[in-house]
Amino acid sequence: MTDGVDRDASDRDGGDAAEDDPALAAVVEKPRAEDAIAALDAEGVYDDSRKVRERDAETVELPVVERPTETAVRDVVEQVAPEPRLPDLEARLRARGWSEDEVARAPGSWAVVGTVILVEFGDCQRREAVGEALLELHGEADTVLARGGISGEHREPDVTVVAGEGDTETVHVEHGTEYALDFAEVMFSPGNKRERARMGEVVADGERVLDMFAGIGYFTLPMARAGAEVTAVERNPAAFRFLVENAVLNGVQDRVDAYRADCRDVAASAERVVMGYYGVAEPRSEGHGRRSREAHEYLDAALAALEPGGVVHFHAATPEDRLWDRPVGRLREAASERGREVEVLDRRRVKSHSEGVWHVVVDARVA
């Protein structure tokens, strides 16, 4: 150790002397890499001009301009021969000799979730080459998956391995919450990140919450970590398995009462109800095509569990031209049928669901 900085082996063994401004890197566990990068960037010490580099099977080196003081890391090391980072995917593809037309067909966005990169490829034909370039761009990741659709009432994902090790299981960290999941079995929406974090901020210590569609613990975990007592209900057996595992992983198993059931069949009394589900297509009766089981069909069960003066978080998929009349109207109508009144506290767009349709949330107090 020299001034608290561990030099690479080649430097310790008598390599070239360090420059006046050594290239430093923070060592973190691979599953924490994405969260750590965000924290280092917020602290103002992340160096995005250099590549993230794998250190060993468990950790990566995140380039920094100086030792972080606010972000927890395993160690800070001095890198020998640090690798400059091409600024974006397009630059990497051009460096591989791609034509402008080929570059234009490459995906323009993707998400890094734990050690997995999720990509919607569209009409891009050279998926493996894109995948390899993305793995170079994101050294904390080891697998690239092509995202297909989500189908069935259990919201089962369709993913295909494109590049890398092909491991669809990972642990993703957001604001200190750890989510273990398998992309081949359960869905995870990176676009809901802000909403997941927000739910951990709005609950009070000891507050009783019903999470009607818990999944792997998307909202349950940050709320339980904030001290809430959560009744978490999930029908999908794969998602339920991860829900229970994630409660233990985050040390909140004593504050999570998990049920593998239809949320309408679980008797509960809560000060807050989370309806983090906005509808899914399912078959109609024979000869009648498909229909959509929508979130508002569960409002009766939500209001039956919600104590007077409690808060409901009502998620819905709503066309742009029906914001906010439809989701608020459905909530008011369901409450009126029970002789209850609604006070809208907040309404938010979470993300685009499809062209012209938004995933939204209405927060309301119900007397």
CSV table of C-alpha atoms in Angstrom, one decimal:
chain,number,residue,atom,x,y,z
A,1,MET,CA,0.0,0.0,0.0
A,2,THR,CA,1.3,3.5,-0.8
A,3,ASP,CA,-0.6,6.5,0.5
A,4,GLY,CA,-3.7,4.2,0.8
A,5,VAL,CA,-3.6,3.3,-2.9
A,6,ASP,CA,-2.9,-0.3,-4.0
A,7,ARG,CA,-0.8,-0.3,-7.1
A,8,ASP,CA,-1.2,-2.9,-9.8
A,9,ALA,CA,1.3,-5.8,-9.7
A,10,SER,CA,3.4,-4.5,-12.7
A,11,ASP,CA,4.0,-1.2,-10.8
A,12,ARG,CA,4.9,-2.9,-7.5
A,13,ASP,CA,7.4,-5.2,-9.4
A,14,GLY,CA,9.4,-2.2,-10.6
A,15,GLY,CA,7.5,-1.0,-13.7
A,16,ASP,CA,7.5,2.5,-15.0
A,17,ALA,CA,7.2,5.2,-12.3
A,18,ALA,CA,3.8,6.6,-11.7
A,19,GLU,CA,2.9,9.9,-13.4
A,20,ASP,CA,2.2,13.0,-11.4
A,21,ASP,CA,-1.5,12.4,-11.8
A,22,PRO,CA,-2.0,8.6,-11.4
A,23,ALA,CA,-5.1,7.0,-12.9
A,24,LEU,CA,-7.2,5.9,-10.0
A,25,ALA,CA,-10.0,3.4,-9.9
A,26,ALA,CA,-12.5,2.4,-7.2
A,27,VAL,CA,-13.0,-1.3,-6.7
A,28,VAL,CA,-16.6,-2.5,-6.1
A,29,GLU,CA,-18.5,-5.7,-6.4
A,30,LYS,CA,-19.9,-6.4,-9.9
A,31,PRO,CA,-23.6,-6.4,-8.7
A,32,ARG,CA,-23.1,-2.9,-7.2
A,33,ALA,CA,-21.3,-1.5,-10.2
A,34,GLU,CA,-24.2,0.4,-11.8
A,35,ASP,CA,-25.3,1.9,-8.5
A,36,ALA,CA,-21.8,2.8,-7.6
A,37,ILE,CA,-21.2,4.5,-10.9
A,38,ALA,CA,-24.3,6.7,-10.3
A,39,ALA,CA,-23.1,7.5,-6.8
A,40,LEU,CA,-19.5,8.3,-8.0
A,41,ASP,CA,-20.9,10.5,-10.7
A,42,ALA,CA,-23.2,12.3,-8.3
A,43,GLU,CA,-20.2,12.9,-6.0
A,44,GLY,CA,-18.3,14.4,-9.0
A,45,VAL,CA,-15.4,11.9,-9.0
A,46,TYR,CA,-16.4,9.4,-11.8
A,47,ASP,CA,-14.1,9.5,-14.8
A,48,ASP,CA,-16.1,8.6,-17.9
A,49,SER,CA,-13.2,9.0,-20.2
A,50,ARG,CA,-11.8,5.6,-19.2
A,51,LYS,CA,-13.2,2.1,-19.5
A,52,VAL,CA,-14.6,0.2,-16.5
A,53,ARG,CA,-12.2,-2.8,-16.2
A,54,GLU,CA,-12.8,-6.2,-14.7
A,55,ARG,CA,-10.5,-6.8,-11.8
A,56,ASP,CA,-11.4,-10.4,-10.9
A,57,ALA,CA,-14.4,-12.7,-11.0
A,58,GLU,CA,-16.1,-10.7,-8.2
A,59,THR,CA,-15.1,-7.1,-8.7
A,60,VAL,CA,-14.6,-4.3,-11.2
A,61,GLU,CA,-12.5,-1.2,-11.3
A,62,LEU,CA,-14.5,2.0,-11.8
A,63,PRO,CA,-12.3,4.9,-13.0
A,64,VAL,CA,-12.3,8.0,-10.7
A,65,VAL,CA,-10.4,11.3,-10.8
A,66,GLU,CA,-9.8,11.3,-7.1
A,67,ARG,CA,-10.5,9.1,-4.0
A,68,PRO,CA,-14.2,9.1,-3.3
A,69,THR,CA,-15.3,10.3,0.2
A,70,GLU,CA,-19.0,9.7,0.0
A,71,THR,CA,-19.4,6.5,-2.0
A,72,ALA,CA,-18.6,3.2,-0.3
A,73,VAL,CA,-16.0,1.2,-2.2
A,74,ARG,CA,-13.8,-1.8,-1.4
A,75,ASP,CA,-10.6,-0.1,-2.3
A,76,VAL,CA,-9.0,2.5,-4.5
A,77,VAL,CA,-6.2,1.3,-6.8
A,78,GLU,CA,-3.8,2.9,-9.2
A,79,GLN,CA,-4.2,1.6,-12.7
A,80,VAL,CA,-1.3,0.8,-15.1
A,81,ALA,CA,-2.0,1.5,-18.8
A,82,PRO,CA,-5.6,2.6,-18.3
A,83,GLU,CA,-7.8,2.2,-21.4
A,84,PRO,CA,-9.5,5.2,-22.9
A,85,ARG,CA,-13.2,4.8,-23.4
A,86,LEU,CA,-14.8,5.5,-26.8
A,87,PRO,CA,-17.6,8.0,-26.1
A,88,ASP,CA,-20.6,5.9,-27.2
A,89,LEU,CA,-21.8,2.8,-29.0
A,90,GLU,CA,-21.9,4.6,-32.4
A,91,ALA,CA,-18.2,5.4,-32.1
A,92,ARG,CA,-17.4,1.8,-31.4
A,93,LEU,CA,-19.4,0.5,-34.3
A,94,ARG,CA,-17.8,3.0,-36.7
A,95,ALA,CA,-14.4,1.9,-35.4
A,96,ARG,CA,-15.4,-1.6,-36.5
A,97,GLY,CA,-16.0,-0.4,-40.0
A,98,TRP,CA,-19.8,-0.1,-39.9
A,99,SER,CA,-21.5,2.0,-42.5
A,100,GLU,CA,-23.7,4.9,-41.6
A,101,ASP,CA,-26.8,3.0,-42.6
A,102,GLU,CA,-25.8,0.1,-40.3
A,103,VAL,CA,-25.0,2.5,-37.4
A,104,ALA,CA,-28.4,4.1,-37.9
A,105,ARG,CA,-30.1,0.7,-37.5
A,106,ALA,CA,-28.2,0.0,-34.2
A,107,PRO,CA,-30.2,0.4,-31.0
A,108,GLY,CA,-30.1,3.9,-29.5
A,109,SER,CA,-30.8,2.9,-25.9
A,110,TRP,CA,-30.3,0.0,-23.6
A,111,ALA,CA,-30.3,-0.7,-19.8
A,112,VAL,CA,-27.6,-2.2,-17.6
A,113,VAL,CA,-29.3,-4.2,-14.8
A,114,GLY,CA,-26.8,-5.8,-12.5
A,115,THR,CA,-24.4,-7.7,-14.8
A,116,VAL,CA,-27.0,-7.9,-17.7
A,117,ILE,CA,-27.5,-5.4,-20.5
A,118,LEU,CA,-31.0,-5.4,-21.8
A,119,VAL,CA,-31.5,-4.2,-25.4
A,120,GLU,CA,-34.4,-3.8,-27.8
A,121,PHE,CA,-32.8,-4.4,-31.2
A,122,GLY,CA,-35.6,-3.4,-33.5
A,123,ASP,CA,-34.5,-4.1,-37.1
A,124,CYS,CA,-30.8,-4.2,-36.3
A,125,GLN,CA,-29.4,-7.4,-38.0
A,126,ARG,CA,-25.9,-7.5,-36.5
A,127,ARG,CA,-27.0,-8.2,-32.9
A,128,GLU,CA,-24.0,-10.2,-31.8
A,129,ALA,CA,-21.6,-7.5,-32.9
A,130,VAL,CA,-23.6,-4.8,-31.1
A,131,GLY,CA,-23.7,-7.0,-28.0
A,132,GLU,CA,-19.9,-7.4,-28.0
A,133,ALA,CA,-19.5,-3.6,-28.4
A,134,LEU,CA,-21.8,-3.0,-25.5
A,135,LEU,CA,-19.9,-5.4,-23.3
A,136,GLU,CA,-16.7,-3.4,-24.0
A,137,LEU,CA,-18.6,-0.2,-23.2
A,138,HIS,CA,-20.0,-1.6,-19.9
A,139,GLY,CA,-17.2,-3.5,-18.2
A,140,GLU,CA,-19.4,-4.3,-15.2
A,141,ALA,CA,-21.7,-6.5,-17.4
A,142,ASP,CA,-21.1,-10.0,-18.7
A,143,THR,CA,-24.3,-10.8,-20.7
A,144,VAL,CA,-26.4,-9.1,-23.3
A,145,LEU,CA,-30.0,-10.0,-23.7
A,146,ALA,CA,-32.4,-9.0,-26.5
A,147,ARG,CA,-35.7,-8.0,-25.0
A,148,GLY,CA,-38.9,-9.3,-26.5
A,149,GLY,CA,-42.4,-8.8,-25.2
A,150,ILE,CA,-44.1,-9.5,-21.9
A,151,SER,CA,-47.0,-12.0,-22.0
A,152,GLY,CA,-49.6,-13.7,-19.9
A,153,GLU,CA,-51.2,-12.7,-16.6
A,154,HIS,CA,-47.9,-13.6,-14.8
A,155,ARG,CA,-46.1,-11.1,-17.1
A,156,GLU,CA,-43.6,-13.6,-18.3
A,157,PRO,CA,-40.6,-12.1,-20.3
A,158,ASP,CA,-39.2,-13.2,-23.7
A,159,VAL,CA,-35.4,-12.7,-23.8
A,160,THR,CA,-32.7,-14.1,-26.0
A,161,VAL,CA,-29.0,-14.3,-25.2
A,162,VAL,CA,-27.0,-12.2,-27.8
A,163,ALA,CA,-23.5,-12.0,-26.4
A,164,GLY,CA,-21.4,-12.7,-23.3
A,165,GLU,CA,-21.6,-15.5,-20.8
A,166,GLY,CA,-25.3,-16.0,-21.2
A,167,ASP,CA,-26.1,-15.9,-17.5
A,168,THR,CA,-29.7,-14.5,-17.2
A,169,GLU,CA,-29.5,-14.4,-13.4
A,170,THR,CA,-28.1,-11.3,-11.6
A,171,VAL,CA,-28.3,-9.1,-8.6
A,172,HIS,CA,-29.2,-5.5,-9.3
A,173,VAL,CA,-28.7,-2.7,-6.8
A,174,GLU,CA,-30.7,0.5,-6.7
A,175,HIS,CA,-30.3,3.1,-3.9
A,176,GLY,CA,-29.0,0.3,-1.6
A,177,THR,CA,-31.8,-2.2,-2.4
A,178,GLU,CA,-30.7,-5.5,-3.8
A,179,TYR,CA,-32.9,-7.3,-6.3
A,180,ALA,CA,-32.0,-10.9,-7.3
A,181,LEU,CA,-33.8,-12.0,-10.4
A,182,ASP,CA,-33.6,-14.2,-13.5
A,183,PHE,CA,-34.5,-12.4,-16.7
A,184,ALA,CA,-35.6,-15.7,-18.3
A,185,GLU,CA,-38.3,-16.1,-15.6
A,186,VAL,CA,-39.4,-12.7,-14.3
A,187,MET,CA,-39.8,-9.1,-15.6
A,188,PHE,CA,-37.9,-6.1,-14.5
A,189,SER,CA,-38.6,-2.6,-15.8
A,190,PRO,CA,-35.5,-0.3,-15.6
A,191,GLY,CA,-37.9,2.6,-16.4
A,192,ASN,CA,-39.6,2.3,-13.0
A,193,LYS,CA,-36.4,3.1,-11.1
A,194,ARG,CA,-37.5,6.5,-9.8
A,195,GLU,CA,-40.9,5.1,-8.7
A,196,ARG,CA,-39.2,2.3,-6.8
A,197,ALA,CA,-37.0,4.7,-4.9
A,198,ARG,CA,-39.9,7.1,-4.3
A,199,MET,CA,-41.9,4.4,-2.5
A,200,GLY,CA,-39.1,4.0,0.0
A,201,GLU,CA,-39.3,7.7,0.7
A,202,VAL,CA,-43.1,8.1,1.3
A,203,VAL,CA,-43.7,5.4,3.9
A,204,ALA,CA,-43.3,5.9,7.6
A,205,ASP,CA,-41.6,3.6,10.1
A,206,GLY,CA,-44.0,1.0,11.2
A,207,GLU,CA,-46.7,1.9,8.6
A,208,ARG,CA,-48.8,-1.1,7.5
A,209,VAL,CA,-48.7,-1.5,3.7
A,210,LEU,CA,-50.4,-3.9,1.2
A,211,ASP,CA,-48.5,-4.4,-2.0
A,212,MET,CA,-51.1,-6.1,-4.2
A,213,PHE,CA,-48.7,-7.1,-7.1
A,214,ALA,CA,-45.4,-7.5,-5.4
A,215,GLY,CA,-43.4,-9.3,-8.1
A,216,ILE,CA,-39.8,-9.8,-6.9
A,217,GLY,CA,-40.2,-7.0,-4.4
A,218,TYR,CA,-40.0,-4.0,-6.7
A,219,PHE,CA,-41.8,-1.7,-4.2
A,220,THR,CA,-42.0,-4.0,-1.2
A,221,LEU,CA,-38.2,-4.0,-0.6
A,222,PRO,CA,-37.6,-0.2,-0.5
A,223,MET,CA,-40.7,0.2,1.7
A,224,ALA,CA,-39.6,-2.5,4.1
A,225,ARG,CA,-36.1,-1.2,4.2
A,226,ALA,CA,-37.6,2.2,5.2
A,227,GLY,CA,-39.3,0.5,8.2
A,228,ALA,CA,-42.8,-0.3,6.8
A,229,GLU,CA,-44.6,-3.6,7.6
A,230,VAL,CA,-45.5,-4.9,4.2
A,231,THR,CA,-48.1,-7.6,3.2
A,232,ALA,CA,-46.7,-8.6,-0.2
A,233,VAL,CA,-48.9,-10.7,-2.6
A,234,GLU,CA,-47.7,-12.3,-5.8
A,235,ARG,CA,-49.2,-15.0,-8.0
A,236,ASN,CA,-46.3,-15.9,-10.2
A,237,PRO,CA,-44.4,-18.7,-8.5
A,238,ALA,CA,-41.0,-17.7,-10.0
A,239,ALA,CA,-41.5,-14.1,-9.0
A,240,PHE,CA,-42.7,-15.2,-5.5
A,241,ARG,CA,-39.5,-17.3,-5.0
A,242,PHE,CA,-37.4,-14.2,-5.7
A,243,LEU,CA,-39.6,-12.0,-3.5
A,244,VAL,CA,-38.9,-14.3,-0.5
A,245,GLU,CA,-35.2,-14.6,-1.4
A,246,ASN,CA,-34.9,-10.8,-1.8
A,247,ALA,CA,-36.5,-10.1,1.6
A,248,VAL,CA,-33.8,-12.2,3.2
A,249,LEU,CA,-31.1,-10.7,0.9
A,250,ASN,CA,-32.1,-7.2,2.2
A,251,GLY,CA,-32.5,-8.3,5.8
A,252,VAL,CA,-36.2,-7.3,5.9
A,253,GLN,CA,-37.8,-10.8,6.1
A,254,ASP,CA,-39.3,-9.8,9.5
A,255,ARG,CA,-41.1,-6.9,8.0
A,256,VAL,CA,-42.4,-8.7,4.9
A,257,ASP,CA,-45.4,-11.0,5.1
A,258,ALA,CA,-45.4,-12.8,1.7
A,259,TYR,CA,-48.4,-14.6,0.1
A,260,ARG,CA,-48.4,-16.5,-3.2
A,261,ALA,CA,-52.0,-15.9,-4.1
A,262,ASP,CA,-54.4,-13.7,-6.0
A,263,CYS,CA,-54.4,-10.4,-4.2
A,264,ARG,CA,-58.2,-10.4,-4.1
A,265,ASP,CA,-58.1,-13.5,-2.0
A,266,VAL,CA,-55.9,-12.1,0.8
A,267,ALA,CA,-57.6,-10.4,3.7
A,268,ALA,CA,-55.6,-7.4,4.8
A,269,SER,CA,-56.1,-4.0,6.6
A,270,ALA,CA,-53.6,-1.4,5.6
A,271,GLU,CA,-52.8,2.3,5.9
A,272,ARG,CA,-51.3,2.3,2.4
A,273,VAL,CA,-52.1,0.1,-0.7
A,274,VAL,CA,-49.8,-0.1,-3.7
A,275,MET,CA,-51.3,-1.2,-7.0
A,276,GLY,CA,-48.2,-1.5,-9.1
A,277,TYR,CA,-49.9,-3.3,-12.0
A,278,TYR,CA,-51.5,-1.6,-15.0
A,279,GLY,CA,-53.1,-4.3,-17.1
A,280,VAL,CA,-52.2,-7.2,-19.3
A,281,ALA,CA,-53.7,-8.8,-22.4
A,282,GLU,CA,-55.3,-12.2,-21.8
A,283,PRO,CA,-57.6,-14.5,-23.8
A,284,ARG,CA,-61.3,-13.8,-23.9
A,285,SER,CA,-63.8,-16.7,-24.1
A,286,GLU,CA,-63.7,-18.8,-27.2
A,287,GLY,CA,-64.4,-16.9,-30.4
A,288,HIS,CA,-64.0,-13.5,-28.8
A,289,GLY,CA,-60.3,-12.6,-29.3
A,290,ARG,CA,-58.4,-11.1,-26.4
A,291,ARG,CA,-59.3,-8.6,-23.7
A,292,SER,CA,-57.3,-6.6,-21.2
A,293,ARG,CA,-57.5,-7.3,-17.4
A,294,GLU,CA,-56.8,-3.8,-16.3
A,295,ALA,CA,-55.7,-2.3,-13.0
A,296,HIS,CA,-59.1,-0.7,-12.2
A,297,GLU,CA,-60.7,-4.1,-12.0
A,298,TYR,CA,-58.8,-4.5,-8.7
A,299,LEU,CA,-59.9,-1.2,-7.1
A,300,ASP,CA,-62.6,-2.9,-5.1
A,301,ALA,CA,-60.1,-5.2,-3.4
A,302,ALA,CA,-57.7,-2.3,-2.8
A,303,LEU,CA,-60.4,-0.1,-1.2
A,304,ALA,CA,-61.7,-3.0,0.9
A,305,ALA,CA,-58.2,-3.3,2.4
A,306,LEU,CA,-57.5,0.4,2.7
A,307,GLU,CA,-58.4,1.9,6.1
A,308,PRO,CA,-60.2,5.3,6.2
A,309,GLY,CA,-57.7,8.1,5.6
A,310,GLY,CA,-55.3,5.7,4.0
A,311,VAL,CA,-53.4,6.3,0.7
A,312,VAL,CA,-53.6,4.3,-2.5
A,313,HIS,CA,-51.0,4.3,-5.3
A,314,PHE,CA,-53.0,3.4,-8.4
A,315,HIS,CA,-51.0,2.5,-11.5
A,316,ALA,CA,-52.6,2.5,-14.9
A,317,ALA,CA,-51.9,2.5,-18.6
A,318,THR,CA,-53.6,5.5,-20.1
A,319,PRO,CA,-53.8,7.1,-23.6
A,320,GLU,CA,-52.3,10.5,-23.8
A,321,ASP,CA,-55.6,12.1,-24.7
A,322,ARG,CA,-57.3,10.6,-21.5
A,323,LEU,CA,-54.8,12.0,-19.0
A,324,TRP,CA,-55.9,12.5,-16.2
A,325,ASP,CA,-59.6,12.0,-16.5
A,326,ARG,CA,-59.7,8.3,-17.0
A,327,PRO,CA,-57.5,7.0,-14.1
A,328,VAL,CA,-58.8,9.6,-11.6
A,329,GLY,CA,-62.3,9.0,-12.7
A,330,ARG,CA,-62.0,5.3,-12.3
A,331,LEU,CA,-60.6,5.8,-8.8
A,332,ARG,CA,-63.4,8.2,-7.8
A,333,GLU,CA,-66.1,6.0,-9.2
A,334,ALA,CA,-64.8,2.9,-7.3
A,335,ALA,CA,-64.6,4.9,-4.1
A,336,SER,CA,-68.1,6.5,-4.6
A,337,GLU,CA,-69.6,3.0,-4.9
A,338,ARG,CA,-68.3,2.3,-1.4
A,339,GLY,CA,-69.5,5.7,0.0
A,340,ARG,CA,-65.9,7.0,0.2
A,341,GLU,CA,-64.3,10.2,-1.0
A,342,VAL,CA,-61.0,10.7,-2.8
A,343,GLU,CA,-58.4,13.4,-2.4
A,344,VAL,CA,-55.8,13.3,-5.2
A,345,LEU,CA,-52.4,13.9,-3.7
A,346,ASP,CA,-50.2,13.5,-6.8
A,347,ARG,CA,-50.2,12.1,-10.3
A,348,ARG,CA,-47.1,11.1,-12.3
A,349,ARG,CA,-46.0,9.7,-15.6
A,350,VAL,CA,-43.7,6.8,-14.9
A,351,LYS,CA,-42.7,6.0,-18.5
A,352,SER,CA,-44.0,5.5,-22.0
A,353,HIS,CA,-45.9,2.2,-22.2
A,354,SER,CA,-46.5,2.2,-26.0
A,355,GLU,CA,-47.0,4.8,-28.7
A,356,GLY,CA,-49.5,7.4,-27.3
A,357,VAL,CA,-50.0,5.4,-24.0
A,358,TRP,CA,-48.4,6.2,-20.7
A,359,HIS,CA,-47.8,4.2,-17.5
A,360,VAL,CA,-49.0,6.6,-14.8
A,361,VAL,CA,-49.6,6.6,-11.1
A,362,VAL,CA,-52.3,8.4,-9.1
A,363,ASP,CA,-51.6,8.9,-5.4
A,364,ALA,CA,-54.8,9.5,-3.5
A,365,ARG,CA,-56.1,9.7,0.1
A,366,VAL,CA,-59.4,7.9,0.5
A,367,ALA,CA,-61.6,8.9,3.4
